[in-house]
mmCIF file of C-alpha atoms in Angstrom:
data_model
loop_
_atom_site.group_PDB
_atom_site.id
_atom_site.type_symbol
_atom_site.label_atom_id
_atom_site.label_comp_id
_atom_site.label_asym_id
_atom_site.label_seq_id
_atom_site.Cartn_x
_atom_site.Cartn_y
_atom_site.Cartn_z
ATOM 1 C CA MET B 1 -3.531 43.165 -50.982
ATOM 2 C CA SER B 2 -2.308 41.242 -54.051
ATOM 3 C CA ASP B 3 -4.059 38.104 -55.239
ATOM 4 C CA LEU B 4 -1.063 36.002 -54.213
ATOM 5 C CA THR B 5 -1.006 37.518 -50.743
ATOM 6 C CA ALA B 6 -4.759 37.012 -50.372
ATOM 7 C CA ALA B 7 -4.452 33.383 -51.500
ATOM 8 C CA ALA B 8 -1.636 32.771 -49.026
ATOM 9 C CA ASP B 9 -3.739 34.310 -46.258
ATOM 10 C CA VAL B 10 -6.653 31.979 -47.081
ATOM 11 C CA ASP B 11 -4.285 28.997 -47.111
ATOM 12 C CA THR B 12 -2.923 29.950 -43.695
ATOM 13 C CA ARG B 13 -6.371 30.434 -42.193
ATOM 14 C CA LEU B 14 -7.615 27.087 -43.519
ATOM 15 C CA GLU B 15 -4.468 25.174 -42.517
ATOM 16 C CA GLY B 16 -4.793 26.516 -38.978
ATOM 17 C CA HIS B 17 -7.808 24.229 -38.537
ATOM 18 C CA ARG B 18 -6.262 21.051 -39.999
ATOM 19 C CA VAL B 19 -5.388 19.279 -36.733
ATOM 20 C CA GLU B 20 -8.745 19.762 -35.022
ATOM 21 C CA LEU B 21 -10.611 18.843 -38.211
ATOM 22 C CA THR B 22 -8.510 15.696 -38.538
ATOM 23 C CA GLY B 23 -9.406 14.778 -34.958
ATOM 24 C CA TYR B 24 -13.089 15.288 -35.725
ATOM 25 C CA CYS B 25 -12.990 13.267 -38.956
ATOM 26 C CA TYR B 26 -10.981 10.522 -37.261
ATOM 27 C CA ARG B 27 -13.616 10.165 -34.536
ATOM 28 C CA MET B 28 -16.305 10.059 -37.223
ATOM 29 C CA LEU B 29 -14.570 7.566 -39.531
ATOM 30 C CA GLY B 30 -12.280 5.472 -37.312
ATOM 31 C CA SER B 31 -9.590 5.513 -40.011
ATOM 32 C CA ALA B 32 -6.385 7.523 -40.013
ATOM 33 C CA PHE B 33 -6.113 7.706 -43.778
ATOM 34 C CA GLU B 34 -9.805 8.259 -44.482
ATOM 35 C CA ALA B 35 -9.749 11.080 -41.911
ATOM 36 C CA GLU B 36 -6.847 12.768 -43.663
ATOM 37 C CA ASP B 37 -8.584 12.322 -47.032
ATOM 38 C CA ALA B 38 -11.765 13.837 -45.575
ATOM 39 C CA VAL B 39 -9.896 16.860 -44.230
ATOM 40 C CA GLN B 40 -8.107 17.385 -47.524
ATOM 41 C CA GLU B 41 -11.458 17.283 -49.348
ATOM 42 C CA THR B 42 -12.882 19.708 -46.760
ATOM 43 C CA LEU B 43 -10.082 22.214 -47.284
ATOM 44 C CA VAL B 44 -10.293 21.897 -51.075
ATOM 45 C CA ARG B 45 -14.045 22.596 -50.982
ATOM 46 C CA ALA B 46 -13.473 25.509 -48.607
ATOM 47 C CA TRP B 47 -10.790 26.968 -50.881
ATOM 48 C CA ARG B 48 -12.975 26.684 -53.964
ATOM 49 C CA ASN B 49 -15.939 28.311 -52.236
ATOM 50 C CA PHE B 50 -14.143 30.812 -50.022
ATOM 51 C CA ASP B 51 -15.459 33.754 -52.040
ATOM 52 C CA LYS B 52 -18.987 32.568 -51.130
ATOM 53 C CA PHE B 53 -18.207 32.443 -47.406
ATOM 54 C CA GLU B 54 -20.086 35.465 -46.158
ATOM 55 C CA GLY B 55 -19.035 35.363 -42.542
ATOM 56 C CA ARG B 56 -22.545 34.738 -41.212
ATOM 57 C CA SER B 57 -20.953 32.004 -39.101
ATOM 58 C CA SER B 58 -17.359 31.655 -37.952
ATOM 59 C CA LEU B 59 -14.834 30.156 -40.340
ATOM 60 C CA ARG B 60 -14.459 27.269 -37.885
ATOM 61 C CA SER B 61 -18.201 26.511 -37.926
ATOM 62 C CA TRP B 62 -18.253 26.680 -41.716
ATOM 63 C CA LEU B 63 -15.353 24.226 -41.969
ATOM 64 C CA TYR B 64 -17.022 21.825 -39.538
ATOM 65 C CA ARG B 65 -20.193 21.934 -41.655
ATOM 66 C CA ILE B 66 -18.186 20.983 -44.747
ATOM 67 C CA ALA B 67 -16.242 18.295 -42.874
ATOM 68 C CA THR B 68 -19.439 16.806 -41.471
ATOM 69 C CA ASN B 69 -20.983 16.571 -44.929
ATOM 70 C CA VAL B 70 -17.819 14.956 -46.305
ATOM 71 C CA CYS B 71 -17.803 12.381 -43.499
ATOM 72 C CA LEU B 72 -21.508 11.635 -43.824
ATOM 73 C CA ASP B 73 -21.026 11.034 -47.555
ATOM 74 C CA MET B 74 -18.147 8.651 -46.813
ATOM 75 C CA LEU B 75 -20.156 6.842 -44.136
ATOM 76 C CA ASN B 76 -23.089 6.314 -46.493
ATOM 77 C CA ALA B 77 -21.054 3.457 -47.926
ATOM 78 C CA GLY B 78 -21.960 1.637 -44.717
ATOM 79 C CA ASN B 79 -18.474 0.673 -43.585
ATOM 80 C CA LYS B 80 -18.116 0.447 -39.799
ATOM 81 C CA ARG B 81 -14.646 -0.034 -38.378
ATOM 82 C CA ALA B 82 -14.011 -2.251 -35.381
ATOM 83 C CA ARG B 83 -11.421 -3.738 -33.069
ATOM 84 C CA PRO B 84 -10.889 -7.507 -32.981
ATOM 85 C CA VAL B 85 -12.611 -7.535 -29.563
ATOM 86 C CA ASP B 86 -15.748 -6.088 -31.210
ATOM 87 C CA LEU B 87 -16.077 -8.907 -33.742
ATOM 88 C CA THR B 88 -15.464 -12.204 -31.927
ATOM 89 C CA GLY B 89 -14.775 -13.692 -28.531
ATOM 90 C CA PRO B 90 -11.212 -14.309 -27.340
ATOM 91 C CA THR B 91 -9.392 -17.234 -28.886
ATOM 92 C CA PRO B 92 -7.915 -19.858 -26.548
ATOM 93 C CA LEU B 93 -4.189 -20.177 -27.117
ATOM 94 C CA ALA B 94 -4.536 -23.801 -28.246
ATOM 95 C CA GLN B 95 -6.785 -22.648 -31.125
ATOM 96 C CA ALA B 96 -4.812 -19.534 -32.064
ATOM 97 C CA ALA B 97 -4.497 -18.964 -35.815
ATOM 98 C CA LEU B 98 -3.590 -15.845 -37.754
ATOM 99 C CA ASN B 99 -6.441 -15.049 -40.150
ATOM 100 C CA PRO B 100 -6.211 -11.595 -41.754
ATOM 101 C CA LEU B 101 -9.305 -9.569 -42.609
ATOM 102 C CA PRO B 102 -9.439 -6.688 -45.128
ATOM 103 C CA GLU B 103 -7.859 -3.390 -44.112
ATOM 104 C CA ASN B 104 -11.192 -1.539 -44.121
ATOM 105 C CA THR B 105 -12.463 -3.820 -41.332
ATOM 106 C CA TRP B 106 -10.256 -2.286 -38.671
ATOM 107 C CA LEU B 107 -10.239 0.725 -36.449
ATOM 108 C CA GLU B 108 -6.882 2.372 -37.083
ATOM 109 C CA PRO B 109 -4.362 4.050 -34.768
ATOM 110 C CA MET B 110 -3.549 7.732 -35.095
ATOM 111 C CA PRO B 111 -0.523 9.761 -33.900
ATOM 112 C CA ASP B 112 -1.455 12.291 -31.228
ATOM 113 C CA GLY B 113 0.203 15.141 -33.113
ATOM 114 C CA ARG B 114 -2.167 14.777 -36.050
ATOM 115 C CA ILE B 115 -5.416 14.894 -34.056
ATOM 116 C CA LEU B 116 -4.840 16.674 -30.724
ATOM 117 C CA PRO B 117 -4.444 20.448 -31.068
ATOM 118 C CA SER B 118 -2.516 22.310 -28.389
ATOM 119 C CA VAL B 119 -4.923 23.803 -25.841
ATOM 120 C CA ALA B 120 -4.172 25.732 -22.687
ATOM 121 C CA ASP B 121 -7.057 24.342 -20.596
ATOM 122 C CA PRO B 122 -6.013 21.015 -18.961
ATOM 123 C CA ALA B 123 -9.645 19.886 -18.681
ATOM 124 C CA GLU B 124 -10.258 20.558 -22.373
ATOM 125 C CA ALA B 125 -7.040 18.707 -23.257
ATOM 126 C CA ALA B 126 -8.128 15.736 -21.134
ATOM 127 C CA VAL B 127 -11.506 15.515 -22.907
ATOM 128 C CA ALA B 128 -9.821 15.654 -26.306
ATOM 129 C CA ARG B 129 -7.373 12.916 -25.318
ATOM 130 C CA GLU B 130 -10.033 10.606 -23.844
ATOM 131 C CA SER B 131 -12.206 11.050 -26.935
ATOM 132 C CA VAL B 132 -9.584 9.606 -29.288
ATOM 133 C CA ARG B 133 -8.846 6.496 -27.194
ATOM 134 C CA LEU B 134 -9.344 3.311 -29.164
ATOM 135 C CA ALA B 135 -12.202 2.125 -26.946
ATOM 136 C CA PHE B 136 -14.136 5.375 -27.311
ATOM 137 C CA VAL B 137 -13.638 5.680 -31.076
ATOM 138 C CA ALA B 138 -14.689 2.029 -31.411
ATOM 139 C CA ALA B 139 -17.834 2.771 -29.410
ATOM 140 C CA LEU B 140 -18.642 5.703 -31.703
ATOM 141 C CA GLN B 141 -18.727 3.266 -34.626
ATOM 142 C CA HIS B 142 -21.887 1.721 -33.121
ATOM 143 C CA LEU B 143 -23.776 4.986 -33.679
ATOM 144 C CA PRO B 144 -25.596 5.986 -36.866
ATOM 145 C CA PRO B 145 -23.573 8.681 -38.662
ATOM 146 C CA LYS B 146 -25.686 11.704 -37.678
ATOM 147 C CA GLN B 147 -25.893 10.594 -34.047
ATOM 148 C CA ARG B 148 -22.126 10.200 -34.146
ATOM 149 C CA ALA B 149 -21.721 13.780 -35.373
ATOM 150 C CA VAL B 150 -24.135 15.125 -32.754
ATOM 151 C CA LEU B 151 -22.403 13.348 -29.891
ATOM 152 C CA ILE B 152 -18.910 14.474 -30.950
ATOM 153 C CA LEU B 153 -19.964 18.075 -31.503
ATOM 154 C CA ARG B 154 -21.958 18.321 -28.269
ATOM 155 C CA GLU B 155 -19.984 16.165 -25.810
ATOM 156 C CA VAL B 156 -16.416 16.372 -27.115
ATOM 157 C CA LEU B 157 -16.276 19.798 -28.754
ATOM 158 C CA ALA B 158 -18.835 21.399 -26.402
ATOM 159 C CA TRP B 159 -20.954 23.017 -29.111
ATOM 160 C CA LYS B 160 -24.373 24.337 -28.118
ATOM 161 C CA ALA B 161 -27.418 22.410 -29.290
ATOM 162 C CA SER B 162 -28.457 25.424 -31.369
ATOM 163 C CA GLU B 163 -25.049 25.487 -33.105
ATOM 164 C CA VAL B 164 -25.262 21.782 -33.943
ATOM 165 C CA ALA B 165 -28.831 22.201 -35.194
ATOM 166 C CA GLU B 166 -27.707 24.985 -37.525
ATOM 167 C CA LEU B 167 -24.775 22.922 -38.786
ATOM 168 C CA LEU B 168 -26.990 19.897 -39.519
ATOM 169 C CA ASP B 169 -29.932 21.946 -40.822
ATOM 170 C CA THR B 170 -32.254 20.485 -38.214
ATOM 171 C CA SER B 171 -34.051 21.492 -35.007
ATOM 172 C CA VAL B 172 -32.710 21.774 -31.468
ATOM 173 C CA ALA B 173 -35.263 19.151 -30.405
ATOM 174 C CA SER B 174 -33.912 16.756 -33.043
ATOM 175 C CA VAL B 175 -30.337 17.352 -31.858
ATOM 176 C CA ASN B 176 -31.292 16.724 -28.234
ATOM 177 C CA SER B 177 -33.142 13.544 -29.174
ATOM 178 C CA ALA B 178 -30.177 12.272 -31.211
ATOM 179 C CA LEU B 179 -27.809 13.014 -28.333
ATOM 180 C CA GLN B 180 -30.032 11.123 -25.876
ATOM 181 C CA ARG B 181 -30.147 8.068 -28.162
ATOM 182 C CA ALA B 182 -26.384 8.224 -28.745
ATOM 183 C CA ARG B 183 -25.695 8.359 -24.996
ATOM 184 C CA ALA B 184 -27.953 5.342 -24.444
ATOM 185 C CA THR B 185 -26.116 3.341 -27.103
ATOM 186 C CA LEU B 186 -22.698 4.232 -25.689
ATOM 187 C CA ALA B 187 -23.849 3.227 -22.215
ATOM 188 C CA ASP B 188 -24.332 -0.312 -23.584
ATOM 189 C CA THR B 189 -20.841 -0.523 -25.099
ATOM 190 C CA ASP B 190 -17.439 -0.983 -23.510
ATOM 191 C CA SER B 191 -16.144 2.555 -24.017
ATOM 192 C CA THR B 192 -14.338 2.939 -20.692
ATOM 193 C CA ALA B 193 -11.116 4.854 -21.304
ATOM 194 C CA PRO B 194 -7.849 3.767 -19.687
ATOM 195 C CA ASP B 195 -6.680 5.985 -16.844
ATOM 196 C CA THR B 196 -3.282 7.094 -18.124
ATOM 197 C CA ALA B 197 -2.448 10.678 -17.248
ATOM 198 C CA ASN B 198 -0.923 13.251 -19.553
ATOM 199 C CA PRO B 199 1.877 13.666 -18.908
ATOM 200 C CA LEU B 200 2.298 10.179 -17.473
ATOM 201 C CA ASP B 201 2.643 10.157 -13.709
ATOM 202 C CA GLU B 202 5.699 8.619 -12.071
ATOM 203 C CA GLU B 203 4.082 5.235 -11.405
ATOM 204 C CA GLN B 204 2.871 4.952 -14.997
ATOM 205 C CA ARG B 205 6.335 5.838 -16.326
ATOM 206 C CA LYS B 206 7.913 3.201 -14.108
ATOM 207 C CA LEU B 207 5.337 0.634 -15.250
ATOM 208 C CA LEU B 208 6.128 1.353 -18.895
ATOM 209 C CA ASP B 209 9.876 1.225 -18.231
ATOM 210 C CA ARG B 210 9.380 -2.224 -16.702
ATOM 211 C CA TYR B 211 7.255 -3.240 -19.679
ATOM 212 C CA VAL B 212 9.994 -2.228 -22.140
ATOM 213 C CA ALA B 213 12.613 -4.111 -20.112
ATOM 214 C CA ALA B 214 10.429 -7.241 -19.915
ATOM 215 C CA PHE B 215 9.464 -7.161 -23.601
ATOM 216 C CA GLU B 216 12.959 -6.488 -24.912
ATOM 217 C CA GLY B 217 14.386 -9.108 -22.547
ATOM 218 C CA TYR B 218 11.567 -11.483 -23.498
ATOM 219 C CA ASP B 219 11.128 -12.156 -19.798
ATOM 220 C CA MET B 220 7.656 -13.699 -19.585
ATOM 221 C CA ALA B 221 7.657 -13.860 -15.779
ATOM 222 C CA ALA B 222 8.387 -10.134 -15.577
ATOM 223 C CA LEU B 223 5.774 -9.402 -18.253
ATOM 224 C CA THR B 224 3.151 -11.476 -16.445
ATOM 225 C CA ALA B 225 3.724 -9.405 -13.318
ATOM 226 C CA LEU B 226 2.846 -6.237 -15.264
ATOM 227 C CA LEU B 227 -0.245 -7.526 -17.074
ATOM 228 C CA HIS B 228 -3.711 -7.456 -15.561
ATOM 229 C CA GLU B 229 -5.107 -10.980 -15.273
ATOM 230 C CA ASP B 230 -7.737 -10.069 -17.886
ATOM 231 C CA ALA B 231 -5.378 -8.107 -20.153
ATOM 232 C CA VAL B 232 -6.047 -8.356 -23.883
ATOM 233 C CA MET B 233 -3.724 -8.451 -26.874
ATOM 234 C CA THR B 234 -4.992 -7.637 -30.350
ATOM 235 C CA MET B 235 -3.111 -7.808 -33.674
ATOM 236 C CA PRO B 236 -4.960 -6.242 -36.617
ATOM 237 C CA PRO B 237 -5.182 -7.187 -39.469
ATOM 238 C CA PHE B 238 -5.623 -10.591 -37.775
ATOM 239 C CA ASP B 239 -8.990 -11.244 -36.154
ATOM 240 C CA LEU B 240 -7.316 -13.217 -33.363
ATOM 241 C CA TRP B 241 -7.289 -11.662 -29.916
ATOM 242 C CA LEU B 242 -6.170 -13.120 -26.627
ATOM 243 C CA ARG B 243 -7.350 -12.542 -23.056
ATOM 244 C CA GLY B 244 -5.314 -13.193 -19.921
ATOM 245 C CA HIS B 245 -1.610 -13.001 -19.243
ATOM 246 C CA ASP B 246 -1.157 -16.776 -19.553
ATOM 247 C CA ASP B 247 -2.473 -16.874 -23.127
ATOM 248 C CA ILE B 248 -0.622 -13.674 -24.073
ATOM 249 C CA THR B 249 2.753 -14.888 -22.839
ATOM 250 C CA GLY B 250 2.051 -18.365 -24.210
ATOM 251 C CA PHE B 251 1.425 -16.847 -27.639
ATOM 252 C CA MET B 252 4.639 -14.839 -27.425
ATOM 253 C CA LEU B 253 6.585 -18.028 -26.749
ATOM 254 C CA SER B 254 4.924 -19.938 -29.607
ATOM 255 C CA LEU B 255 3.439 -18.216 -32.681
ATOM 256 C CA GLY B 256 5.054 -14.934 -31.642
ATOM 257 C CA ALA B 257 8.472 -16.344 -30.784
ATOM 258 C CA SER B 258 10.187 -14.426 -33.614
ATOM 259 C CA CYS B 259 9.661 -11.260 -31.557
ATOM 260 C CA GLU B 260 12.362 -12.322 -29.098
ATOM 261 C CA GLY B 261 15.200 -9.815 -29.126
ATOM 262 C CA SER B 262 12.963 -6.950 -30.298
ATOM 263 C CA ARG B 263 13.389 -3.245 -29.560
ATOM 264 C CA LEU B 264 10.664 -0.766 -28.550
ATOM 265 C CA VAL B 265 10.779 2.960 -29.362
ATOM 266 C CA ALA B 266 8.371 5.232 -27.476
ATOM 267 C CA THR B 267 5.732 7.217 -29.361
ATOM 268 C CA GLN B 268 2.155 8.367 -28.692
ATOM 269 C CA ALA B 269 -1.095 7.283 -30.293
ATOM 270 C CA ASN B 270 -4.772 7.798 -29.522
ATOM 271 C CA GLY B 271 -4.016 9.814 -26.393
ATOM 272 C CA ALA B 272 -2.190 6.819 -24.934
ATOM 273 C CA PRO B 273 1.384 5.582 -24.531
ATOM 274 C CA ALA B 274 2.584 3.662 -27.552
ATOM 275 C CA PHE B 275 5.677 1.990 -28.950
ATOM 276 C CA ALA B 276 7.160 1.306 -32.339
ATOM 277 C CA HIS B 277 8.056 -2.390 -32.235
ATOM 278 C CA TYR B 278 11.096 -3.472 -34.253
ATOM 279 C CA LYS B 279 11.957 -7.167 -34.698
ATOM 280 C CA PRO B 280 15.440 -8.526 -35.355
ATOM 281 C CA ASN B 281 16.141 -8.314 -39.078
ATOM 282 C CA PRO B 282 15.989 -11.908 -40.417
ATOM 283 C CA ASP B 283 18.083 -10.928 -43.440
ATOM 284 C CA GLY B 284 20.931 -9.020 -41.810
ATOM 285 C CA PRO B 285 21.959 -6.753 -38.952
ATOM 286 C CA GLY B 286 19.704 -4.372 -37.089
ATOM 287 C CA PHE B 287 15.953 -4.317 -36.607
ATOM 288 C CA VAL B 288 12.968 -3.951 -38.934
ATOM 289 C CA PRO B 289 9.433 -2.601 -38.303
ATOM 290 C CA TRP B 290 6.892 -5.061 -36.950
ATOM 291 C CA ALA B 291 4.074 -3.174 -35.198
ATOM 292 C CA VAL B 292 2.798 -0.022 -33.564
ATOM 293 C CA GLN B 293 1.734 -1.000 -30.046
ATOM 294 C CA VAL B 294 -0.896 1.100 -28.260
ATOM 295 C CA ILE B 295 -0.896 0.390 -24.529
ATOM 296 C CA ASP B 296 -3.835 0.590 -22.101
ATOM 297 C CA ILE B 297 -3.126 1.091 -18.401
ATOM 298 C CA GLU B 298 -5.675 0.803 -15.593
ATOM 299 C CA ASP B 299 -5.178 0.583 -11.829
ATOM 300 C CA GLY B 300 -1.419 0.242 -12.092
ATOM 301 C CA ALA B 301 -1.433 -2.651 -14.573
ATOM 302 C CA ILE B 302 -1.324 -3.056 -18.345
ATOM 303 C CA THR B 303 -4.776 -4.029 -19.565
ATOM 304 C CA GLY B 304 -4.289 -3.813 -23.321
ATOM 305 C CA MET B 305 -1.552 -4.403 -25.902
ATOM 306 C CA HIS B 306 -2.967 -3.371 -29.279
ATOM 307 C CA CYS B 307 -0.444 -4.287 -31.967
ATOM 308 C CA PHE B 308 -1.085 -2.820 -35.418
ATOM 309 C CA LEU B 309 1.013 -4.848 -37.842
ATOM 310 C CA ASP B 310 0.620 -3.057 -41.193
ATOM 311 C CA THR B 311 3.910 -1.233 -40.761
ATOM 312 C CA PRO B 312 4.308 0.021 -44.375
ATOM 313 C CA ARG B 313 1.285 2.222 -43.586
ATOM 314 C CA TRP B 314 1.817 2.994 -39.897
ATOM 315 C CA PHE B 315 5.528 3.771 -39.618
ATOM 316 C CA PRO B 316 5.507 6.584 -42.241
ATOM 317 C CA LEU B 317 2.331 8.004 -40.672
ATOM 318 C CA PHE B 318 4.053 8.140 -37.275
ATOM 319 C CA GLY B 319 7.302 9.476 -38.755
ATOM 320 C CA LEU B 320 9.207 6.384 -37.606
ATOM 321 C CA PRO B 321 12.430 5.113 -39.202
ATOM 322 C CA ASP B 322 12.201 1.997 -41.363
ATOM 323 C CA HIS B 323 15.270 0.413 -39.768
ATOM 324 C CA LEU B 324 17.150 0.445 -36.464
ATOM 325 C CA ASP B 325 20.878 -0.191 -36.311
ATOM 326 C CA ALA B 326 22.136 -3.219 -34.407
ATOM 327 C CA ASP B 327 23.413 -1.038 -31.541
ATOM 328 C CA ALA B 328 20.070 0.730 -31.070
#
């Protein structure tokens, strides 16, 4: 085998793990772009040291060891990402103000295709999907970094305690203790995942169709009928978040009134239904990017509208066009 052929073979083998490694790093870091940076660093380190890989463990285990070390180094900086609901209480509509916080404050959305590998087992696919929901990834941020790694490897990826102990250079007893503490912490956080199916069942599809019609028609009565009475709306990078359909629709008719006449384009993020939100172009025809909306559904109602507004970052990541024609 020529050197070029061997190098191409190594590239192919390493790239085959990119999606699952990105999912792991995203759960660890809570940031789409930091996760992709961590995976790139992992693959670069693996490439440089591939001649030292002796096959005593699987290639997958070796890559996870590297990725874990990369993430732990990044987390040593102490940054912990959050949702607006993790930082403050809800703001009454009468006091609503749009105060941005730095980008590195926020838990970030992630396209499904970048973090959810194709698996044949429906149960395994369901676990993977639930473990990238915004609420669960936010809950992980409450854990110390090594506990976070232990919980993801044991509970999400179903590694044995002995495998995790080997990866972290520690004992099985230490892994089991860390997992017990991590479970206790998560039990005290709001990490309940929405109940959307994959693929969406008929009732969920109809609910989302009605949501699109209500939002695009800016029909607040129709939207109210779809929202749970305790639904929340968040808008990173603003720390403001609203609870209850009255405050949400009131905001949309006041500070958010420029969204009237918008268009929604379906996508998927964090194992949940999502939409690219385009507002009418104030400077000409057509529509321009405004937000990526991630939607939570529970018990036949919409319980969360999470609107990520930094579209110069999100729309390229999701492969979304930067303009919609007027007849879209």
